[in-house]
Short mmCIF file of C-alpha atoms in Angstrom, two decimals:
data_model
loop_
_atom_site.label_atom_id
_atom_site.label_comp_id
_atom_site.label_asym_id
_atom_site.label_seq_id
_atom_site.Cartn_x
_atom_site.Cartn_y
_atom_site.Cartn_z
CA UNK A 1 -29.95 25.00 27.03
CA UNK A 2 -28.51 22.98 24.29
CA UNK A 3 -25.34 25.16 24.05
CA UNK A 4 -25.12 24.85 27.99
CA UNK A 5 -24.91 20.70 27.87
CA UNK A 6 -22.33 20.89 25.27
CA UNK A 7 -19.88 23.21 27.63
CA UNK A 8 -20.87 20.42 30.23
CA UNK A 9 -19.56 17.72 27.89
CA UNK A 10 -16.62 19.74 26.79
CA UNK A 11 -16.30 20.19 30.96
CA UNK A 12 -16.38 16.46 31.72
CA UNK A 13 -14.41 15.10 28.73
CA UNK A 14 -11.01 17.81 29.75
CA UNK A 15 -11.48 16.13 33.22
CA UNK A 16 -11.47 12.84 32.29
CA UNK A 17 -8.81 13.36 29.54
CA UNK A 18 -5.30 13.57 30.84
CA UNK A 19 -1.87 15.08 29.42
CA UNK A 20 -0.26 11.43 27.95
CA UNK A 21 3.26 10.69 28.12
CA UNK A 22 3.23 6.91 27.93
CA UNK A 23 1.07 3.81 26.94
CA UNK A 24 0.55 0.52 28.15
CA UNK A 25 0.48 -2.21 25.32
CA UNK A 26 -1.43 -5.19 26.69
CA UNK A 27 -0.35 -7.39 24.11
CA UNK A 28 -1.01 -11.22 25.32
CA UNK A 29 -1.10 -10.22 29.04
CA UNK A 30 -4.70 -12.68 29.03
CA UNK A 31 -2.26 -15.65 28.57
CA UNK A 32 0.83 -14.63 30.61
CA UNK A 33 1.45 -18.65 31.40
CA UNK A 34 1.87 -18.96 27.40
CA UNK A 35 4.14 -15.95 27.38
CA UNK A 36 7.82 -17.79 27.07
CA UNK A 37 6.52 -20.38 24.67
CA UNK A 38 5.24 -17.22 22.32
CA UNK A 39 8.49 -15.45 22.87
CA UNK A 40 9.75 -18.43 21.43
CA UNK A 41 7.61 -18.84 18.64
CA UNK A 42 7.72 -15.68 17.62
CA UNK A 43 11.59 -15.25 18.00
CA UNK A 44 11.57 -18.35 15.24
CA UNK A 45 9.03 -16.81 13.19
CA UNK A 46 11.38 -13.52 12.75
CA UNK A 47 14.41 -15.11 12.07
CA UNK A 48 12.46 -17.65 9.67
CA UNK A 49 10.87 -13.97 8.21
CA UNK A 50 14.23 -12.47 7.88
CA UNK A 51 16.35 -15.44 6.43
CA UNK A 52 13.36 -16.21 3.92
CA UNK A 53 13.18 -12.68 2.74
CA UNK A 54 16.80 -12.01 2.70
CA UNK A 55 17.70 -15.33 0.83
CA UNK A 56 15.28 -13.71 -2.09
CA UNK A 57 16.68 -10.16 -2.08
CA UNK A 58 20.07 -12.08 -2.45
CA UNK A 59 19.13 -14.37 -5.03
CA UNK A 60 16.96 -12.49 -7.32
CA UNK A 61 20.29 -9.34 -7.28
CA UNK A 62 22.67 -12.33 -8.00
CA UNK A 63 21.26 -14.32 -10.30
CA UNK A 64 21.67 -12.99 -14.00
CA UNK A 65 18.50 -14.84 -15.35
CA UNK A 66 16.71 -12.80 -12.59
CA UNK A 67 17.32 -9.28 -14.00
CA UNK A 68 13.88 -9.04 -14.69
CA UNK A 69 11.14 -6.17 -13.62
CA UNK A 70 8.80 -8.92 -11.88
CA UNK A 71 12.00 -10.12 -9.53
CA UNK A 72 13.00 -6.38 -9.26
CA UNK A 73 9.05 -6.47 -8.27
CA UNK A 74 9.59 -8.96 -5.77
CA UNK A 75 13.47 -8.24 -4.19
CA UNK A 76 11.73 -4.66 -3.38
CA UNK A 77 8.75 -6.96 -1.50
CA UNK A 78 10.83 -8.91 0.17
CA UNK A 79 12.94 -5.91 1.53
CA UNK A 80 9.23 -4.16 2.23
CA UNK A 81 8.42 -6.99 4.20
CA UNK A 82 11.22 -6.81 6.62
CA UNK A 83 10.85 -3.38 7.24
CA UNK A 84 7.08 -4.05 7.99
CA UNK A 85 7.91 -6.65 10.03
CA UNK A 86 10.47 -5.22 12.34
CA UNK A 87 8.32 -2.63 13.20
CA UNK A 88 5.98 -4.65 14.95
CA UNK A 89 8.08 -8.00 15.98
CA UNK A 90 10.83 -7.01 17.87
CA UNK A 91 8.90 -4.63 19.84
CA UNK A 92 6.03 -7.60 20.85
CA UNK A 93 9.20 -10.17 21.85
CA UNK A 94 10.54 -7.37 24.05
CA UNK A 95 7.41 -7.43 25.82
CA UNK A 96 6.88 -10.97 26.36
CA UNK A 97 9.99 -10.88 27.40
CA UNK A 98 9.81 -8.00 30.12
CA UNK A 99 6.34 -9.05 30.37
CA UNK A 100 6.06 -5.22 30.58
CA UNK A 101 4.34 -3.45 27.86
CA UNK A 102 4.93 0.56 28.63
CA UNK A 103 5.37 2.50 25.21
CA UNK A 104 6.16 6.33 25.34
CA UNK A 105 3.57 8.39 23.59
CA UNK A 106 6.27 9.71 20.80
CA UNK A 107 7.57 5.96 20.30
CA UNK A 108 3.88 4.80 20.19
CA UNK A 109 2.76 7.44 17.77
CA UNK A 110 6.05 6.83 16.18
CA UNK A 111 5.46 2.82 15.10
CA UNK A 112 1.88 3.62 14.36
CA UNK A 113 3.49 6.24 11.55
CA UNK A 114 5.89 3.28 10.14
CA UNK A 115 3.74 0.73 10.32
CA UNK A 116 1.02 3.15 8.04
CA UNK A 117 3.37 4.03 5.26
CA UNK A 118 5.17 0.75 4.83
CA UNK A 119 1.42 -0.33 5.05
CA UNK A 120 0.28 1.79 1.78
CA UNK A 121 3.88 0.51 0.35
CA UNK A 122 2.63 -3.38 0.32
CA UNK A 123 -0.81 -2.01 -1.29
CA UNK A 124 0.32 0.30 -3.21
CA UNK A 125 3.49 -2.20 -4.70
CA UNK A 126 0.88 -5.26 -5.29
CA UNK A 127 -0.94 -3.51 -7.23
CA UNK A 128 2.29 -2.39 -9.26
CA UNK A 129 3.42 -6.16 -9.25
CA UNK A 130 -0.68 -6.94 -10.76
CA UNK A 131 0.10 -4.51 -13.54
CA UNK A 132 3.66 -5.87 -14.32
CA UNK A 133 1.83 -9.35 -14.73
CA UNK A 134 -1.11 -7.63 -16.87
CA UNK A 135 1.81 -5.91 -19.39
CA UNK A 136 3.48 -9.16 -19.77
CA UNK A 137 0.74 -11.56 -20.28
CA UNK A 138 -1.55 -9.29 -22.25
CA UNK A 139 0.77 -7.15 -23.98
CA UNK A 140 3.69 -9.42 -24.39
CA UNK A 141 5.12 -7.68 -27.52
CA UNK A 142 4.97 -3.95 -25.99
CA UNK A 143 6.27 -5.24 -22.72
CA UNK A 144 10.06 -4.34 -23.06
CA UNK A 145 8.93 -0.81 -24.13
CA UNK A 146 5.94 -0.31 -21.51
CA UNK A 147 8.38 -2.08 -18.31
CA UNK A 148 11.58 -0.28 -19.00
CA UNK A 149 13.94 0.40 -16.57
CA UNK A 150 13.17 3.84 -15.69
CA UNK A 151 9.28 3.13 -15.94
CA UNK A 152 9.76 0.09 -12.92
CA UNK A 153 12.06 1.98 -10.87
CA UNK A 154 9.70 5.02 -11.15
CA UNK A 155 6.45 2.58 -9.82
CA UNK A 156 8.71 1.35 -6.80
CA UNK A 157 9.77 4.71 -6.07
CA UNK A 158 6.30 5.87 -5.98
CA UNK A 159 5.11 3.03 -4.38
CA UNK A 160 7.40 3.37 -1.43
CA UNK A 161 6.84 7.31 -1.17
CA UNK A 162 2.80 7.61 -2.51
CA UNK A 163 1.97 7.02 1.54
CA UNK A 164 3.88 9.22 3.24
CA UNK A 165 2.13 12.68 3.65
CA UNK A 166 -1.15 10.80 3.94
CA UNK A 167 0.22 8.15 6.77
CA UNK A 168 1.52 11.18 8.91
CA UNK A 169 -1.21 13.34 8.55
CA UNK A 170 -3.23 10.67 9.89
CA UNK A 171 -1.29 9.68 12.75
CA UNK A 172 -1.27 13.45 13.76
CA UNK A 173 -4.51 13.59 13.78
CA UNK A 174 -4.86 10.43 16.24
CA UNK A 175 -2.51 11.21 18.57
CA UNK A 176 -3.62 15.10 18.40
CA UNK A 177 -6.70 13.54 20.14
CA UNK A 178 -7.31 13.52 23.96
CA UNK A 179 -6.95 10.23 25.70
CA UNK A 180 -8.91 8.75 28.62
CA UNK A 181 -7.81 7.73 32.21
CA UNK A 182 -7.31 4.25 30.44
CA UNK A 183 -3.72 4.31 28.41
CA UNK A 184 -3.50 0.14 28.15
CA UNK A 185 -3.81 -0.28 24.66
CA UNK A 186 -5.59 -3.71 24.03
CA UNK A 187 -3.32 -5.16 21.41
CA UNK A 188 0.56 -5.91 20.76
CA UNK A 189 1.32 -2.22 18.48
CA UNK A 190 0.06 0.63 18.15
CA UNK A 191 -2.67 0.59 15.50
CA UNK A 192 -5.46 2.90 14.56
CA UNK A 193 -8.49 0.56 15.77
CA UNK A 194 -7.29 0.59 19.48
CA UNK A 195 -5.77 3.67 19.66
CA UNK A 196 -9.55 5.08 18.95
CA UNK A 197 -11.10 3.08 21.76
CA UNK A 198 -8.98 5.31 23.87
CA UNK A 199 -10.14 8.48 22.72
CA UNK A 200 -12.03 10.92 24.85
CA UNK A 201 -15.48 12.74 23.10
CA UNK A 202 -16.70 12.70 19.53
CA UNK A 203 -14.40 10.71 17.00
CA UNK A 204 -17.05 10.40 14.48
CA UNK A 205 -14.60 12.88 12.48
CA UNK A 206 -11.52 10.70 13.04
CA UNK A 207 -13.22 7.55 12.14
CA UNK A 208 -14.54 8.80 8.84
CA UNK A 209 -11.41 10.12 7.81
CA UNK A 210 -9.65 6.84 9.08
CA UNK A 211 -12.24 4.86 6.47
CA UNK A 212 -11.55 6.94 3.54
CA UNK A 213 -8.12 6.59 3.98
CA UNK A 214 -8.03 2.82 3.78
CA UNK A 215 -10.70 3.36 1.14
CA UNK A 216 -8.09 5.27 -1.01
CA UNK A 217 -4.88 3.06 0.09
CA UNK A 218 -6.60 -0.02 0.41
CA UNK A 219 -9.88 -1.24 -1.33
CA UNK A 220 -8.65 1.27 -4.56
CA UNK A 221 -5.43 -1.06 -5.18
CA UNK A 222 -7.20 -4.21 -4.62
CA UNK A 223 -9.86 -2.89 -7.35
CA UNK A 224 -7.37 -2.51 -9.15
CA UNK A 225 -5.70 -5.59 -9.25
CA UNK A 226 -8.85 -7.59 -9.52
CA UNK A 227 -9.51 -5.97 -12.54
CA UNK A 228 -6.16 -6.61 -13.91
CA UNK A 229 -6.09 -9.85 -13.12
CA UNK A 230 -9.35 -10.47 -14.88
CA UNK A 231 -8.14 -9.23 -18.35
CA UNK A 232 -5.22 -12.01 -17.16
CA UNK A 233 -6.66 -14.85 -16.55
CA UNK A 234 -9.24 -13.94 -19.76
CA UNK A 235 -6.06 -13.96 -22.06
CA UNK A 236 -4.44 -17.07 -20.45
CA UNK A 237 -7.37 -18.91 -21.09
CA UNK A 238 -7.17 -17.91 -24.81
CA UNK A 239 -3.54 -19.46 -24.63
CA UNK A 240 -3.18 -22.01 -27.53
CA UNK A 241 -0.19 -24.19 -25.63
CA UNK A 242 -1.10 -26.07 -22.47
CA UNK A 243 2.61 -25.21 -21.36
CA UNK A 244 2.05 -21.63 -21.62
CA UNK A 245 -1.28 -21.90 -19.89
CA UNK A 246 0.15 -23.64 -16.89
CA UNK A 247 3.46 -21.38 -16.46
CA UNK A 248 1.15 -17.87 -16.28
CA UNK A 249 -1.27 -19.48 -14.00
CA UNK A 250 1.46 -20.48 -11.87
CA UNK A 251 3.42 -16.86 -11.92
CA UNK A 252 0.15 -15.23 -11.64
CA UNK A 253 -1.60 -17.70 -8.48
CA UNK A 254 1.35 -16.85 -6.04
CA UNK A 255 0.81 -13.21 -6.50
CA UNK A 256 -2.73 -13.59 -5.55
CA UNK A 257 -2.09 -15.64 -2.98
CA UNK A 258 0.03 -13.22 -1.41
CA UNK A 259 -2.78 -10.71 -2.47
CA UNK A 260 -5.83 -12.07 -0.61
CA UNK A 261 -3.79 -13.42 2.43
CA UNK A 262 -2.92 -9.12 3.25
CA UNK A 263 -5.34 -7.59 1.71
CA UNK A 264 -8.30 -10.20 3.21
CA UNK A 265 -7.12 -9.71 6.85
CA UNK A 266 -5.94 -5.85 6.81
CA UNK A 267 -9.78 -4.69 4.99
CA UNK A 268 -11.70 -7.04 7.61
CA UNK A 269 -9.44 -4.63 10.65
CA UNK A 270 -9.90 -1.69 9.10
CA UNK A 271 -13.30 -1.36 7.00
CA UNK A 272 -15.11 -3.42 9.68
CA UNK A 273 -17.19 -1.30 11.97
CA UNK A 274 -15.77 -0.78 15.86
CA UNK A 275 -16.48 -3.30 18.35
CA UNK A 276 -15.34 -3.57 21.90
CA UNK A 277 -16.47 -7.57 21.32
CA UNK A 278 -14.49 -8.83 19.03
CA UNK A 279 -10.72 -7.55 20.16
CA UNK A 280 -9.41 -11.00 20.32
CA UNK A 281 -10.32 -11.69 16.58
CA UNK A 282 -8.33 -8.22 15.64
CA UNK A 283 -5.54 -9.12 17.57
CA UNK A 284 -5.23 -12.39 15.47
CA UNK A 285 -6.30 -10.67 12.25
CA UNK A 286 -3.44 -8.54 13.22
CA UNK A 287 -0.76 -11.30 13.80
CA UNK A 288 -1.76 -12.44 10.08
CA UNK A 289 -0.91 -9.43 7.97
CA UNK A 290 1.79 -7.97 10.25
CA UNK A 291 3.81 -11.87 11.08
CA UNK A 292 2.10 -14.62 9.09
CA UNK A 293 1.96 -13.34 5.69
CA UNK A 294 5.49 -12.02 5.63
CA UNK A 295 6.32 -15.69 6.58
CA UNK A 296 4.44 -17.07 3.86
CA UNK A 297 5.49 -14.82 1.18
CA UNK A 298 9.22 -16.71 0.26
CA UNK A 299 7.98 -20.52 0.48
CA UNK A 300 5.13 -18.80 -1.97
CA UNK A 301 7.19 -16.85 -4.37
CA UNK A 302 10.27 -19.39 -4.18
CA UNK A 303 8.40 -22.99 -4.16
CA UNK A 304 5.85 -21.64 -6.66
CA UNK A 305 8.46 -20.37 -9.15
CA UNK A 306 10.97 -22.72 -11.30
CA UNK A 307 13.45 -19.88 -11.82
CA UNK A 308 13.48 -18.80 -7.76
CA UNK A 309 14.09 -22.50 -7.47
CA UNK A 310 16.77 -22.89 -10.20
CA UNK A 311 18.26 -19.93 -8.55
CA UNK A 312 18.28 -20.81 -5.12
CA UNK A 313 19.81 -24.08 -6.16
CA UNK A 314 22.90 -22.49 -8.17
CA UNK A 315 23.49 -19.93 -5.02
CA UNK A 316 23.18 -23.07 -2.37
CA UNK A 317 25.59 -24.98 -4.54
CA UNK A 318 28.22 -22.36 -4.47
CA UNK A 319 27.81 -21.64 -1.04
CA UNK A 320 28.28 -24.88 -0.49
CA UNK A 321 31.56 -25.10 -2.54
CA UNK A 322 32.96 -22.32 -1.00
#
């Protein structure tokens, strides 16, 4: 009998599950009267994204007294960040511009696969950026040894490339999945959360795997740089010289910042449990780490930093000659 109801389920899930060739992303189709003024916004927000993170790629490969690890560090984050970003952006301002939101499945399942490995990049290269800080606060005499130049390039190598098999496998498993009727996507990409909604029969399998993923790419770098950053902010405050206190805080606060605005937003969308109620809080969760935070991250690295400032002021001032 029991064996009989699960061919019935098998039965009614292949009839309700349909060969997919395209998506529809929904995006901000709730508020289609707002839709030029968030073209708009969001046009200013990418060019504001890509000048910002460009002027600090520029700077920090120009500027001699920034031929450092921790501004190789951040160059590489900035460049990281407009990747991230244009995989996302454009796409949404196309959108609001058509006001049409069809995606093919290959292009959908596509962005999802970009968006996951430049994801496990930003985790995997803050934490790199945490231990840079923890070398050269706590170890200050071994730091030229420990930081060389083959040991940095190696950890942004490996953060870049860490992700990859483990971002594609997953996004073959979710689009090996059947899919509904229903193809609308409730949100502006293609993400994991509301690609699942649209899954026909059990998922249970797909979800777990989904959480120990962002276990192992997510909450295992944070770990690891609040742990660094404890032995960090331990040896600062065994700093004799007020000065010296006050610079390391400084170079140390911006990278947190940066730290808990991704890393608070991202875990919240992807450890939370699955909800059909709350899709208007993970669509703004979503604009946060995937827009907003690579907004923030210049004005925090380059108005929290003396030398970014220094810098910027040199290159303006011979731009400005020219």
């Amino acid at each position: 009998m029991q064996s009989g109801n699960v061919k019935v389920q098998l039965e009614v899930t292949k009839i309700n599950s349909t060969v997919t060739t395209e998506f529809v992303l929904l995006g901000f189709s709730d508020i289609s009267k707002l839709h030029e003024f968030l073209f708009g916004i969001f046009l200013v927000i990418y060019l504001i994204i890509l000048l910002g993170n460009g002027t600090i790629i520029m700077v920090t490969r120009l500027e001699p007294a920034l031929q450092t690890p921790m501004y190789f560090f951040i160059s590489n984050f900035s460049f990281l960040e407009i990747c991230y970003v244009s995989i996302t952006l454009p796409r949404m301002l196309m959108d609001l511009w058509t006001q049409q939101g069809n995606i093919s499945f290959y292009a959908c399942a596509t962005q999802m696969c970009f968006f996951l490995m430049l994801g496990a990049t930003e985790c995997f290269l803050l934490a790199v950026m945490a231990y840079d800080r923890y070398v050269a606060i706590c170890q200050p005499l071994h730091y030229p040894l420990i930081m060389s130049h083959k040991m940095y390039t190696q950890l942004v190598v490996a953060s870049w490339v860490s992700g990859i098999p483990l971002q594609v496998g997953q996004t073959i498993q979710i689009f090996s999945l059947p899919f509904c009727e229903s193809h609308q996507i409730n949100h502006f990409f293609c993400d994991i959360p509301p690609m699942l909604k649209l899954a026909c029969g059990d998922i249970f399998l797909n979800e777990l795997v989904v959480f120990i993923f962002a276990v192992l790419i997510v909450t295992l770098p944070f770990m690891w740089i609040l742990v660094s950053y404890v032995r960090i902010i331990s040896t600062i405050l065994k700093l004799p010289s007020n000065t010296g206190r006050s610079k390391a805080f400084s170079t140390c606060s911006s990278h947190l910042i940066v730290v808990f605005l991704f890393y608070g937003s991202a875990s919240v969308t992807y450890l939370k449990p699955k909800s059909n109620q709350y899709e208007g809080t993970d669509k703004l969760l979503s604009l946060f780490y995937t827009i907003l935070t690579p907004m923030f991250n210049p004005m925090i690295y380059s108005l929290r930093n003396k030398d970014v400032t220094e810098a910027l002021r040199k290159f303006l001032l011979k731009l400005a000659a020219w």
